[in-house]
Amino acid sequence: MFGFFYFTAMYIVYIIQSETSFKYYTGQTHDLADRLYRHNSGFSLSTKSGMPWILIYQVEHSTRSEAMILENKIKKRGAKRYLEDLGFFK
């Protein structure tokens, strides 16, 4: 008997914060562990100067398009304000 396996790739929207400059960075990925490694190893030019980075927020979406919509929403609003709207700092 053969079965079908349905694999669903999850896409993660994340916000990281620099421990040195306290700036925020928002991104989306399907492999969060690898992406955080790249941010903290200097492979990403946009986050190289703020190392080390810590993960402060993440949310999963079933499609990349949904993740990209949220990523753009956060970037337009600003990561700190977006987190404040969620009650993150209360």
GROMACS .gro file of N, CA and C in nm:
model
  270
    1MET      N    1   0.085  -0.118   0.000
    1MET     CA    2   0.000   0.000   0.000
    1MET      C    3   0.089   0.124   0.000
    2PHE      N    4   0.058   0.214  -0.087
    2PHE     CA    5   0.134   0.338  -0.097
    2PHE      C    6   0.051   0.452  -0.042
    3GLY      N    7   0.115   0.540   0.027
    3GLY     CA    8   0.045   0.657   0.080
    3GLY      C    9   0.107   0.784   0.025
    4PHE      N   10   0.034   0.886   0.032
    4PHE     CA   11   0.083   1.016  -0.011
    4PHE      C   12   0.111   1.099   0.112
    5PHE      N   13   0.224   1.162   0.109
    5PHE     CA   14   0.260   1.251   0.218
    5PHE      C   15   0.246   1.393   0.169
    6TYR      N   16   0.173   1.469   0.244
    6TYR     CA   17   0.151   1.608   0.207
    6TYR      C   18   0.241   1.694   0.293
    7PHE      N   19   0.338   1.756   0.231
    7PHE     CA   20   0.432   1.841   0.304
    7PHE      C   21   0.393   1.986   0.285
    8THR      N   22   0.377   2.056   0.394
    8THR     CA   23   0.344   2.197   0.388
    8THR      C   24   0.460   2.276   0.443
    9ALA      N   25   0.518   2.357   0.359
    9ALA     CA   26   0.627   2.443   0.405
    9ALA      C   27   0.566   2.560   0.479
   10MET      N   28   0.616   2.586   0.597
   10MET     CA   29   0.570   2.700   0.673
   10MET      C   30   0.668   2.815   0.651
   11TYR      N   31   0.613   2.931   0.640
   11TYR     CA   32   0.695   3.051   0.624
   11TYR      C   33   0.681   3.132   0.751
   12ILE      N   34   0.792   3.181   0.798
   12ILE     CA   35   0.796   3.249   0.927
   12ILE      C   36   0.833   3.395   0.905
   13VAL      N   37   0.751   3.483   0.962
   13VAL     CA   38   0.784   3.624   0.968
   13VAL      C   39   0.845   3.645   1.105
   14TYR      N   40   0.958   3.713   1.110
   14TYR     CA   41   1.028   3.728   1.237
   14TYR      C   42   1.078   3.870   1.256
   15ILE      N   43   1.096   3.905   1.382
   15ILE     CA   44   1.159   4.032   1.418
   15ILE      C   45   1.274   3.997   1.512
   16ILE      N   46   1.391   4.048   1.479
   16ILE     CA   47   1.507   4.031   1.566
   16ILE      C   48   1.551   4.168   1.614
   17GLN      N   49   1.621   4.170   1.726
   17GLN     CA   50   1.672   4.296   1.780
   17GLN      C   51   1.821   4.282   1.808
   18SER      N   52   1.893   4.387   1.774
   18SER     CA   53   2.036   4.390   1.798
   18SER      C   54   2.062   4.411   1.947
   19GLU      N   55   2.151   4.333   2.003
   19GLU     CA   56   2.188   4.349   2.144
   19GLU      C   57   2.287   4.463   2.163
   20THR      N   58   2.344   4.515   2.054
   20THR     CA   59   2.440   4.624   2.067
   20THR      C   60   2.379   4.760   2.031
   21SER      N   61   2.300   4.765   1.923
   21SER     CA   62   2.242   4.893   1.881
   21SER      C   63   2.094   4.904   1.917
   22PHE      N   64   2.033   4.794   1.959
   22PHE     CA   65   1.891   4.786   1.995
   22PHE      C   66   1.797   4.815   1.878
   23LYS      N   67   1.849   4.809   1.755
   23LYS     CA   68   1.766   4.827   1.636
   23LYS      C   69   1.693   4.696   1.607
   24TYR      N   70   1.587   4.710   1.527
   24TYR     CA   71   1.506   4.594   1.489
   24TYR      C   72   1.528   4.561   1.342
   25TYR      N   73   1.510   4.433   1.311
   25TYR     CA   74   1.513   4.387   1.172
   25TYR      C   75   1.397   4.291   1.155
   26THR      N   76   1.321   4.310   1.046
   26THR     CA   77   1.207   4.224   1.015
   26THR      C   78   1.236   4.147   0.887
   27GLY      N   79   1.204   4.019   0.886
   27GLY     CA   80   1.224   3.938   0.767
   27GLY      C   81   1.129   3.821   0.764
   28GLN      N   82   1.138   3.743   0.658
   28GLN     CA   83   1.059   3.620   0.646
   28GLN      C   84   1.146   3.512   0.585
   29THR      N   85   1.120   3.389   0.626
   29THR     CA   86   1.202   3.276   0.583
   29THR      C   87   1.124   3.146   0.600
   30HIS      N   88   1.174   3.041   0.540
   30HIS     CA   89   1.117   2.908   0.565
   30HIS      C   90   1.207   2.827   0.659
   31ASP      N   91   1.326   2.879   0.691
   31ASP     CA   92   1.420   2.810   0.781
   31ASP      C   93   1.475   2.912   0.880
   32LEU      N   94   1.406   2.929   0.991
   32LEU     CA   95   1.441   3.033   1.087
   32LEU      C   96   1.578   3.009   1.151
   33ALA      N   97   1.609   2.887   1.185
   33ALA     CA   98   1.738   2.858   1.249
   33ALA      C   99   1.854   2.898   1.159
   34ASP      N  100   1.846   2.862   1.031
   34ASP     CA  101   1.952   2.898   0.937
   34ASP      C  102   1.959   3.049   0.919
   35ARG      N  103   1.844   3.114   0.912
   35ARG     CA  104   1.843   3.260   0.891
   35ARG      C  105   1.904   3.332   1.011
   36LEU      N  106   1.871   3.290   1.132
   36LEU     CA  107   1.931   3.352   1.251
   36LEU      C  108   2.082   3.329   1.254
   37TYR      N  109   2.124   3.210   1.214
   37TYR     CA  110   2.267   3.182   1.206
   37TYR      C  111   2.334   3.280   1.110
   38ARG      N  112   2.272   3.303   0.995
   38ARG     CA  113   2.330   3.395   0.895
   38ARG      C  114   2.335   3.538   0.947
   39HIS      N  115   2.232   3.580   1.017
   39HIS     CA  116   2.232   3.715   1.075
   39HIS      C  117   2.345   3.729   1.177
   40ASN      N  118   2.367   3.627   1.257
   40ASN     CA  119   2.465   3.636   1.365
   40ASN      C  120   2.605   3.593   1.325
   41SER      N  121   2.624   3.555   1.199
   41SER     CA  122   2.756   3.516   1.151
   41SER      C  123   2.813   3.616   1.052
   42GLY      N  124   2.742   3.724   1.027
   42GLY     CA  125   2.791   3.827   0.936
   42GLY      C  126   2.765   3.801   0.790
   43PHE      N  127   2.682   3.702   0.756
   43PHE     CA  128   2.653   3.672   0.616
   43PHE      C  129   2.551   3.767   0.556
   44SER      N  130   2.477   3.837   0.639
   44SER     CA  131   2.375   3.930   0.591
   44SER      C  132   2.426   4.072   0.609
   45LEU      N  133   2.446   4.142   0.498
   45LEU     CA  134   2.499   4.279   0.505
   45LEU      C  135   2.410   4.372   0.586
   46SER      N  136   2.280   4.353   0.577
   46SER     CA  137   2.188   4.444   0.646
   46SER      C  138   2.193   4.430   0.799
   47THR      N  139   2.242   4.319   0.850
   47THR     CA  140   2.247   4.300   0.995
   47THR      C  141   2.389   4.277   1.048
   48LYS      N  142   2.486   4.286   0.962
   48LYS     CA  143   2.624   4.257   1.001
   48LYS      C  144   2.673   4.349   1.113
   49SER      N  145   2.636   4.476   1.106
   49SER     CA  146   2.689   4.572   1.203
   49SER      C  147   2.621   4.565   1.340
   50GLY      N  148   2.508   4.497   1.352
   50GLY     CA  149   2.437   4.496   1.480
   50GLY      C  150   2.451   4.369   1.560
   51MET      N  151   2.542   4.282   1.520
   51MET     CA  152   2.554   4.153   1.588
   51MET      C  153   2.592   4.171   1.735
   52PRO      N  154   2.543   4.085   1.821
   52PRO     CA  155   2.454   3.973   1.797
   52PRO      C  156   2.306   4.017   1.795
   53TRP      N  157   2.225   3.933   1.731
   53TRP     CA  158   2.081   3.957   1.717
   53TRP      C  159   2.006   3.851   1.795
   54ILE      N  160   1.895   3.893   1.859
   54ILE     CA  161   1.811   3.797   1.931
   54ILE      C  162   1.671   3.799   1.871
   55LEU      N  163   1.610   3.683   1.868
   55LEU     CA  164   1.474   3.669   1.817
   55LEU      C  165   1.377   3.718   1.923
   56ILE      N  166   1.289   3.813   1.884
   56ILE     CA  167   1.191   3.861   1.981
   56ILE      C  168   1.047   3.835   1.939
   57TYR      N  169   1.025   3.802   1.812
   57TYR     CA  170   0.888   3.777   1.765
   57TYR      C  171   0.892   3.688   1.643
   58GLN      N  172   0.797   3.596   1.635
   58GLN     CA  173   0.784   3.513   1.515
   58GLN      C  174   0.639   3.470   1.500
   59VAL      N  175   0.597   3.456   1.376
   59VAL     CA  176   0.463   3.406   1.347
   59VAL      C  177   0.471   3.325   1.218
   60GLU      N  178   0.401   3.212   1.215
   60GLU     CA  179   0.404   3.124   1.099
   60GLU      C  180   0.286   3.150   1.006
   61HIS      N  181   0.312   3.134   0.877
   61HIS     CA  182   0.207   3.143   0.774
   61HIS      C  183   0.223   3.023   0.682
   62SER      N  184   0.113   2.980   0.624
   62SER     CA  185   0.117   2.861   0.539
   62SER      C  186   0.167   2.891   0.398
   63THR      N  187   0.163   3.017   0.355
   63THR     CA  188   0.212   3.051   0.222
   63THR      C  189   0.312   3.166   0.230
   64ARG      N  190   0.401   3.168   0.133
   64ARG     CA  191   0.500   3.275   0.129
   64ARG      C  192   0.433   3.410   0.104
   65SER      N  193   0.328   3.412   0.022
   65SER     CA  194   0.262   3.539  -0.007
   65SER      C  195   0.200   3.599   0.119
   66GLU      N  196   0.142   3.517   0.206
   66GLU     CA  197   0.088   3.566   0.333
   66GLU      C  198   0.201   3.622   0.420
   67ALA      N  199   0.312   3.552   0.423
   67ALA     CA  200   0.426   3.597   0.503
   67ALA      C  201   0.481   3.730   0.450
   68MET      N  202   0.487   3.744   0.319
   68MET     CA  203   0.539   3.868   0.261
   68MET      C  204   0.446   3.985   0.287
   69ILE      N  205   0.316   3.960   0.287
   69ILE     CA  206   0.220   4.067   0.318
   69ILE      C  207   0.241   4.117   0.460
   70LEU      N  208   0.254   4.025   0.556
   70LEU     CA  209   0.277   4.066   0.694
   70LEU      C  210   0.412   4.133   0.710
   71GLU      N  211   0.514   4.080   0.646
   71GLU     CA  212   0.648   4.142   0.653
   71GLU      C  213   0.642   4.287   0.606
   72ASN      N  214   0.576   4.311   0.494
   72ASN     CA  215   0.565   4.448   0.443
   72ASN      C  216   0.483   4.537   0.536
   73LYS      N  217   0.378   4.482   0.596
   73LYS     CA  218   0.296   4.558   0.691
   73LYS      C  219   0.381   4.601   0.811
   74ILE      N  220   0.461   4.509   0.863
   74ILE     CA  221   0.547   4.541   0.978
   74ILE      C  222   0.650   4.646   0.939
   75LYS      N  223   0.711   4.630   0.822
   75LYS     CA  224   0.813   4.726   0.779
   75LYS      C  225   0.755   4.865   0.758
   76LYS      N  226   0.633   4.873   0.707
   76LYS     CA  227   0.569   5.004   0.688
   76LYS      C  228   0.535   5.068   0.822
   77ARG      N  229   0.488   4.989   0.915
   77ARG     CA  230   0.449   5.040   1.047
   77ARG      C  231   0.572   5.067   1.134
   78GLY      N  232   0.675   4.989   1.114
   78GLY     CA  233   0.792   4.992   1.202
   78GLY      C  234   0.780   4.879   1.302
   79ALA      N  235   0.886   4.804   1.319
   79ALA     CA  236   0.881   4.686   1.406
   79ALA      C  237   0.843   4.721   1.549
   80LYS      N  238   0.901   4.827   1.603
   80LYS     CA  239   0.873   4.863   1.742
   80LYS      C  240   0.726   4.902   1.758
   81ARG      N  241   0.675   4.983   1.666
   81ARG     CA  242   0.534   5.023   1.676
   81ARG      C  243   0.441   4.904   1.655
   82TYR      N  244   0.476   4.815   1.565
   82TYR     CA  245   0.396   4.695   1.543
   82TYR      C  246   0.390   4.612   1.672
   83LEU      N  247   0.503   4.594   1.737
   83LEU     CA  248   0.506   4.519   1.862
   83LEU      C  249   0.429   4.590   1.973
   84GLU      N  250   0.437   4.724   1.976
   84GLU     CA  251   0.359   4.801   2.074
   84GLU      C  252   0.210   4.782   2.050
   85ASP      N  253   0.168   4.781   1.923
   85ASP     CA  254   0.027   4.759   1.890
   85ASP      C  255  -0.022   4.623   1.940
   86LEU      N  256   0.066   4.526   1.943
   86LEU     CA  257   0.031   4.392   1.992
   86LEU      C  258   0.034   4.384   2.145
   87GLY      N  259   0.078   4.492   2.211
   87GLY     CA  260   0.089   4.492   2.356
   87GLY      C  261   0.215   4.423   2.404
   88PHE      N  262   0.315   4.417   2.318
   88PHE     CA  263   0.438   4.346   2.348
   88PHE      C  264   0.516   4.407   2.464
   89PHE      N  265   0.509   4.538   2.480
   89PHE     CA  266   0.592   4.606   2.581
   89PHE      C  267   0.516   4.641   2.708
   90LYS      N  268   0.395   4.591   2.726
   90LYS     CA  269   0.316   4.625   2.845
   90LYS      C  270   0.356   4.544   2.964
   0.00000   0.00000   0.00000
